[in-house]
Each structure stands twice: as C-alpha cells, then as structure tokens.
Amino acid sequence: IYGCAAFWNLGSMKAPETQYTLKEGERLVFAFEKDTAFRNISWYLMDEDPITMTVEYKSEGTGSWSCAGDLTMDAVFTWGSFPVDFSADSIRLTNLSGEASVAELVFQDEGGELQIPEYGSEREALFDEADTFPEELDYRSSVYFDEKIYSRTAYEFLNGLTAREVTHPPLGKILISIGTLLFGTTPFGFRFMGALVGILMLPFVYLLGRDIGKSRFLGGFAAFLFAFDFMHFTQTRLATIDVYITFFTILMFFFMYRYSRVSFFGSPLKQNFIPLGACGISVGMGIAWNWTGFSAW
C-alpha cells in the first residue's frame, strides 16, 4: 500500500531529449502564419549554463522590431516560463550569452495553445518534442529544490561529463543515475530509486522494532508510524541523497543490534561476524552517500 502511494504522481515519464546549440550572439527568427496574440514563452534546459536572450517581435505590415525584454534560462530539467503580452507574426530571440544549448522552446497564445513557427531543419531540435510540454508546470514535469543539483550530476555521470557537484561522495548520484538509465532523464527517472529505497526502509523498521520490543505487534506499529511520517514520504520522493543515508543508518543500527544480542563466547564466529560485517558494510555505504554517515557511525 505504501509503495502504491510512493509511486503515485511521482513525476512525468517524458521530457525533451534533443538539444539545439546556440552560438554566442546568434539570432533566431521565427515566423508564424498570421498575427497571433502571445502570452508566454517556455523552455527546457539540460545544460547548466544560464542563457540570457533578448525577445523582440514584429507585427504583420510593421517593418521594425519591438523589444519585449530579456529572458533568462537558468534551471536544468525544468520548464521555465517568460510571460509576454504582444501580437506578432514574427519573434526574434538574440543570444546574449556564450555558446549554450536549449532542449525545447514553446510559444503559447492567449488561449494557451501551442504555436509552432517556421524553424528550418537545422533548428528542428527546438520544436521536435512539443508533446512533452505539460498542461500544468509543476513538480511532476520539472525538478525543483536540490534536485537540480543531484539530477544534473547523475546526468553528467551517465554521459561521461565532468561532474560539477563534488561536495558529497558520488554513490548517491550514481544510484539516481540508475533510475534515469531505466526510465530516461525525466522527473520519474530521477526520483525512482529514492522512492524505491523509501519503500525498502519499512521492512527494516519493522524488524528493528520487532527485535527491540520482542513483539510483532510493536514492530508492525513502528513500521505503521514510519509509513505515515510525512517527512519520510516527502524526502524519499525527491531526487536528493538524504534518503540513502537514512536507509543505511537504519541498516547500521539494525545489524549492530543483532550483533549485540549474540553471545561472543557462546556462538560460532560465523554467527558473530555476519551481523557485524553487515553493519560495517552499511557504515561504509552510508558514508559513501553522504559525509553525515560518520555521525551515525
């Protein structure tokens, strides 16, 4: 039951995958069939470098361009939005930054409908995945909070790029990348492994509660309370590394308690070393995910 809740609305399973690389100072001119009242320009990035563009527009029969302002694209794996209020049959975007890549562009009219311009085959990557644009821009279609850091690092690991985030050990980001390998570089893919590990915590909480309380009822009650801990529910549905250190801390305590209940002199060494070794592995795995593993140890 908890697993069904954990994976429900975890995130979208589709996102743009192709990119168009902009040169420094490059101008993109897009023509539409007729004058259209535009209300929004949206975009999706996969590279971390922020991009600033000047937005200009020109109406039918008008020979001059008018400026609508500068938009800044600065969040990876996230649909960004720039509200506008003009009618035009042509829109021009001028790249004010260095070389950078854009995965998808979306122009919306006043009714929210997508308007696809004439873009040429060389710019096809900008508009070839318009079906990935969500009806509502929220957490299901974009990463947020610290997900922007760890999802980007997982993407870099998978694509052989130099990782920019090196403040924590890499194992947590590697596990996140396994989810993206299975389900693509999508919000669902980034969050899959965290949700799975959050589910796996429950049986170990049950076993630890059962062993300490010497009662299946107390073990089940502990697991029941943990399942309704909304901090646990929320954190495990985020593509961050906190969930993994929590999981291995629980394992660490569980195996150490098992070891403490075994008679060192009255039991075979194998019976002593199995829980002790499992505890040591849990300590090492916890530290390999986050430096806070040292404090649990």
Coordinates of C-alpha atoms in Angstrom, one line a residue:
I1 CA 0.0 0.0 0.0
Y2 CA 2.8 2.4 0.9
G3 CA 4.6 1.6 -2.4
C4 CA 1.5 2.5 -4.4
A5 CA 1.3 5.8 -2.6
A6 CA 5.0 6.4 -3.1
F7 CA 5.0 6.0 -6.8
W8 CA 1.6 7.8 -7.4
N9 CA 2.2 11.0 -9.3
L10 CA 5.9 10.7 -8.7
G11 CA 6.8 12.6 -11.8
S12 CA 6.4 12.7 -15.6
M13 CA 8.0 9.9 -17.6
K14 CA 8.6 12.0 -20.6
A15 CA 10.9 15.0 -21.2
P16 CA 12.9 16.6 -24.1
E17 CA 16.0 14.7 -25.1
T18 CA 17.4 16.5 -28.1
Q19 CA 19.2 19.9 -27.9
Y20 CA 20.0 22.8 -30.2
T21 CA 23.3 24.6 -29.6
L22 CA 23.3 28.3 -29.8
K23 CA 26.3 30.3 -30.8
E24 CA 27.3 33.5 -29.0
G25 CA 25.3 36.3 -30.4
E26 CA 23.2 34.1 -32.6
R27 CA 19.7 35.3 -33.6
L28 CA 16.8 33.0 -34.0
V29 CA 13.9 34.4 -36.1
F30 CA 10.6 32.5 -36.1
A31 CA 7.8 33.3 -38.5
F32 CA 4.1 32.4 -37.9
E33 CA 1.3 32.1 -40.4
K34 CA -0.5 35.2 -39.1
D35 CA -0.6 37.8 -36.3
T36 CA -1.1 35.9 -33.0
A37 CA -1.6 37.3 -29.5
F38 CA 1.2 35.7 -27.5
R39 CA 1.1 35.3 -23.7
N40 CA 4.0 33.0 -22.8
I41 CA 7.4 31.7 -24.0
S42 CA 8.5 28.5 -22.2
W43 CA 11.8 26.5 -22.5
Y44 CA 13.5 23.4 -21.2
L45 CA 17.3 23.1 -20.5
M46 CA 19.5 20.1 -20.0
D47 CA 22.8 22.1 -19.6
E48 CA 23.5 24.1 -16.5
D49 CA 25.0 27.3 -18.0
P50 CA 22.4 30.1 -17.8
I51 CA 21.3 31.7 -21.1
T52 CA 20.1 35.3 -21.5
M53 CA 18.1 36.3 -24.6
T54 CA 16.5 39.4 -25.9
V55 CA 13.0 38.9 -27.0
E56 CA 11.8 41.0 -30.0
Y57 CA 8.6 40.9 -32.0
K58 CA 7.2 42.3 -35.3
S59 CA 3.6 42.5 -36.4
E60 CA 2.3 42.0 -39.9
G61 CA 2.8 45.0 -42.0
T62 CA 5.3 46.6 -39.5
G63 CA 8.9 46.8 -40.6
S64 CA 10.5 47.4 -37.2
W65 CA 11.2 45.1 -34.3
S66 CA 9.9 46.0 -30.8
C67 CA 11.7 44.7 -27.7
A68 CA 9.6 42.7 -25.1
G69 CA 12.5 42.4 -22.6
D70 CA 15.2 39.9 -21.7
L71 CA 14.5 36.4 -20.6
T72 CA 17.0 34.3 -18.6
M73 CA 17.0 30.5 -18.8
D74 CA 18.8 29.1 -15.7
A75 CA 17.4 25.8 -14.4
V76 CA 18.1 22.4 -15.7
F77 CA 15.5 19.7 -16.3
T78 CA 12.9 22.3 -15.6
W79 CA 10.2 24.0 -17.7
G80 CA 10.8 27.7 -17.4
S81 CA 8.3 30.4 -18.3
F82 CA 8.6 34.0 -19.6
P83 CA 5.2 35.9 -19.7
V84 CA 4.8 38.3 -22.7
D85 CA 1.9 40.4 -24.0
F86 CA 2.1 41.3 -27.6
S87 CA 0.6 40.3 -31.0
A88 CA 3.1 39.4 -33.8
D89 CA 3.7 37.2 -36.8
S90 CA 7.5 37.1 -36.1
I91 CA 9.5 36.6 -33.0
R92 CA 13.3 37.1 -32.7
L93 CA 15.5 35.8 -29.9
T94 CA 19.1 37.0 -29.6
N95 CA 21.5 35.0 -27.5
L96 CA 23.4 37.4 -25.2
S97 CA 25.4 34.6 -23.6
G98 CA 28.2 32.4 -24.8
E99 CA 27.6 29.1 -26.6
A100 CA 24.8 27.2 -24.9
S101 CA 22.1 24.6 -25.6
V102 CA 18.3 24.7 -25.4
A103 CA 16.3 21.4 -25.4
E104 CA 12.9 22.8 -26.3
L105 CA 11.1 26.1 -27.0
V106 CA 7.3 26.6 -26.7
F107 CA 5.3 29.6 -27.8
Q108 CA 1.8 29.9 -26.4
D109 CA -1.0 32.2 -27.5
E110 CA -3.6 33.9 -25.2
G111 CA -5.7 30.8 -25.1
G112 CA -2.8 28.6 -24.0
E113 CA -2.5 26.8 -27.4
L114 CA 1.0 26.0 -28.7
Q115 CA 2.0 27.9 -31.8
I116 CA 4.7 26.1 -33.9
P117 CA 6.7 28.5 -36.1
E118 CA 8.6 28.0 -39.3
Y119 CA 12.0 27.0 -37.9
G120 CA 14.1 25.2 -40.6
S121 CA 15.5 21.7 -40.5
E122 CA 18.7 22.9 -38.7
R123 CA 16.6 24.1 -35.7
E124 CA 14.3 21.1 -35.6
A125 CA 15.6 20.1 -32.1
L126 CA 14.0 23.2 -30.7
F127 CA 10.4 22.1 -31.5
D128 CA 10.6 18.3 -32.2
E129 CA 9.3 17.3 -28.7
A130 CA 6.5 19.8 -28.1
D131 CA 4.3 16.8 -26.9
T132 CA 6.4 16.7 -23.7
F133 CA 5.2 20.2 -22.7
P134 CA 2.8 19.7 -19.7
E135 CA -0.6 21.2 -19.3
E136 CA 0.5 22.4 -15.9
L137 CA 4.0 23.4 -14.9
D138 CA 4.6 21.8 -11.5
Y139 CA 6.8 19.2 -9.7
R140 CA 5.6 16.4 -12.0
S141 CA 7.2 17.9 -15.1
S142 CA 10.2 19.6 -13.6
V143 CA 12.8 19.0 -10.9
Y144 CA 13.0 21.5 -8.0
F145 CA 14.8 22.4 -4.8
D146 CA 18.2 20.5 -4.6
E147 CA 17.0 18.0 -7.2
K148 CA 18.5 20.5 -9.7
I149 CA 22.0 19.7 -8.3
Y150 CA 21.8 15.9 -8.0
S151 CA 19.8 15.3 -11.2
R152 CA 22.4 17.3 -13.1
T153 CA 25.3 15.3 -11.6
A154 CA 23.5 12.0 -12.4
Y155 CA 23.1 13.2 -15.9
E156 CA 26.8 14.0 -16.1
F157 CA 27.8 10.6 -14.8
L158 CA 25.7 8.8 -17.4
N159 CA 27.0 11.0 -20.3
G160 CA 30.7 10.9 -19.3
L161 CA 30.8 14.6 -18.4
T162 CA 32.8 16.3 -15.7
A163 CA 30.7 16.4 -12.5
R164 CA 30.3 19.9 -11.1
E165 CA 28.9 18.9 -7.8
V166 CA 31.7 17.3 -5.7
T167 CA 30.7 18.3 -2.1
H168 CA 29.3 14.9 -1.4
P169 CA 30.6 11.4 -2.2
P170 CA 29.4 10.1 -5.5
L171 CA 27.4 6.9 -4.7
G172 CA 24.1 8.7 -4.1
K173 CA 24.3 10.4 -7.5
I174 CA 25.3 7.1 -9.1
L175 CA 22.1 5.4 -7.7
I176 CA 20.0 8.3 -9.0
S177 CA 21.6 7.8 -12.4
I178 CA 20.4 4.1 -12.4
G179 CA 16.8 5.4 -12.3
T180 CA 17.5 7.7 -15.3
L181 CA 19.1 4.8 -17.1
L182 CA 15.9 2.7 -16.6
F183 CA 13.3 5.5 -17.2
G184 CA 15.2 8.3 -19.0
T185 CA 16.2 11.7 -17.9
T186 CA 12.8 12.5 -16.6
P187 CA 11.4 13.6 -13.2
F188 CA 10.2 10.0 -12.7
G189 CA 13.6 8.6 -13.6
F190 CA 15.4 10.9 -11.2
R191 CA 13.1 10.1 -8.3
F192 CA 12.6 6.3 -8.9
M193 CA 15.5 5.0 -6.8
G194 CA 14.8 7.3 -3.9
A195 CA 11.1 6.2 -3.8
L196 CA 12.2 2.5 -4.0
V197 CA 14.7 2.9 -1.1
G198 CA 12.0 4.7 0.9
I199 CA 9.8 1.6 0.5
L200 CA 12.6 -0.7 1.5
M201 CA 13.1 1.1 4.8
L202 CA 9.7 -0.1 6.1
P203 CA 10.6 -3.8 6.5
F204 CA 13.8 -3.0 8.3
V205 CA 12.0 -0.6 10.6
Y206 CA 9.6 -3.4 11.3
L207 CA 12.4 -5.9 12.0
L208 CA 14.2 -3.5 14.3
G209 CA 11.0 -2.7 16.2
R210 CA 10.2 -6.3 16.5
D211 CA 13.6 -7.3 17.8
I212 CA 13.8 -4.4 20.3
G213 CA 10.2 -4.8 21.5
K214 CA 10.2 -8.6 21.2
S215 CA 6.8 -8.3 19.6
R216 CA 5.5 -8.5 16.1
F217 CA 2.8 -6.0 17.0
L218 CA 5.3 -3.4 18.2
G219 CA 7.4 -4.0 15.0
G220 CA 4.3 -3.5 12.9
F221 CA 3.3 -0.4 14.9
A222 CA 6.7 1.1 14.4
A223 CA 6.5 0.4 10.6
F224 CA 3.0 1.9 10.6
L225 CA 4.1 5.1 12.2
F226 CA 7.1 5.3 9.9
A227 CA 4.9 4.9 6.9
F228 CA 2.8 7.9 8.0
D229 CA 5.9 10.1 8.7
F230 CA 5.3 12.7 6.0
M231 CA 8.9 13.9 6.2
H232 CA 10.0 10.4 5.2
F233 CA 7.3 10.3 2.5
T234 CA 8.3 13.7 1.1
Q235 CA 12.1 13.2 1.2
T236 CA 12.0 9.8 -0.5
R237 CA 10.0 11.3 -3.4
L238 CA 12.8 13.8 -4.1
A239 CA 15.9 13.2 -6.2
T240 CA 18.3 14.0 -3.4
I241 CA 20.7 11.9 -1.4
D242 CA 19.3 12.3 2.1
V243 CA 17.1 9.2 1.7
Y244 CA 20.1 6.9 1.1
I245 CA 22.0 7.9 4.2
T246 CA 18.8 7.3 6.2
F247 CA 18.3 3.9 4.8
F248 CA 21.9 2.8 5.6
T249 CA 21.7 4.3 9.0
I250 CA 18.6 2.1 9.8
L251 CA 20.6 -0.9 8.4
M252 CA 23.6 0.1 10.5
F253 CA 21.5 0.2 13.8
F254 CA 19.6 -3.0 12.9
F255 CA 22.7 -5.1 12.3
M256 CA 24.5 -3.7 15.3
Y257 CA 21.6 -4.5 17.5
R258 CA 21.6 -8.1 16.1
Y259 CA 25.3 -8.3 16.8
S260 CA 24.8 -7.1 20.4
R261 CA 22.3 -9.9 21.1
V262 CA 24.7 -12.6 20.0
S263 CA 26.9 -14.2 22.7
F264 CA 30.5 -13.8 21.5
F265 CA 31.8 -16.7 23.5
G266 CA 28.8 -19.0 23.3
S267 CA 28.2 -18.7 19.5
P268 CA 30.3 -19.7 16.4
L269 CA 32.5 -16.9 15.0
K270 CA 30.4 -17.0 11.8
Q271 CA 27.3 -16.2 13.7
N272 CA 29.0 -13.2 15.2
F273 CA 30.7 -11.9 12.1
I274 CA 27.7 -11.9 9.8
P275 CA 25.8 -9.1 11.6
L276 CA 29.0 -7.3 12.4
G277 CA 30.2 -7.4 8.8
A278 CA 26.8 -6.3 7.6
C279 CA 26.9 -3.4 10.0
G280 CA 30.4 -2.4 8.7
I281 CA 29.2 -2.6 5.1
S282 CA 26.2 -0.4 6.0
V283 CA 28.5 2.2 7.6
G284 CA 30.7 2.3 4.5
M285 CA 27.8 2.6 2.2
G286 CA 26.2 5.3 4.3
I287 CA 29.5 7.4 4.3
A288 CA 29.8 6.8 0.5
W289 CA 26.5 8.5 0.1
N290 CA 26.9 11.4 2.4
W291 CA 29.5 12.6 4.9
T292 CA 26.9 12.6 7.7
G293 CA 27.3 8.8 7.7
F294 CA 30.3 9.5 10.0
S295 CA 28.0 10.9 12.7
A296 CA 25.7 7.9 12.6
W297 CA 28.7 5.6 12.9

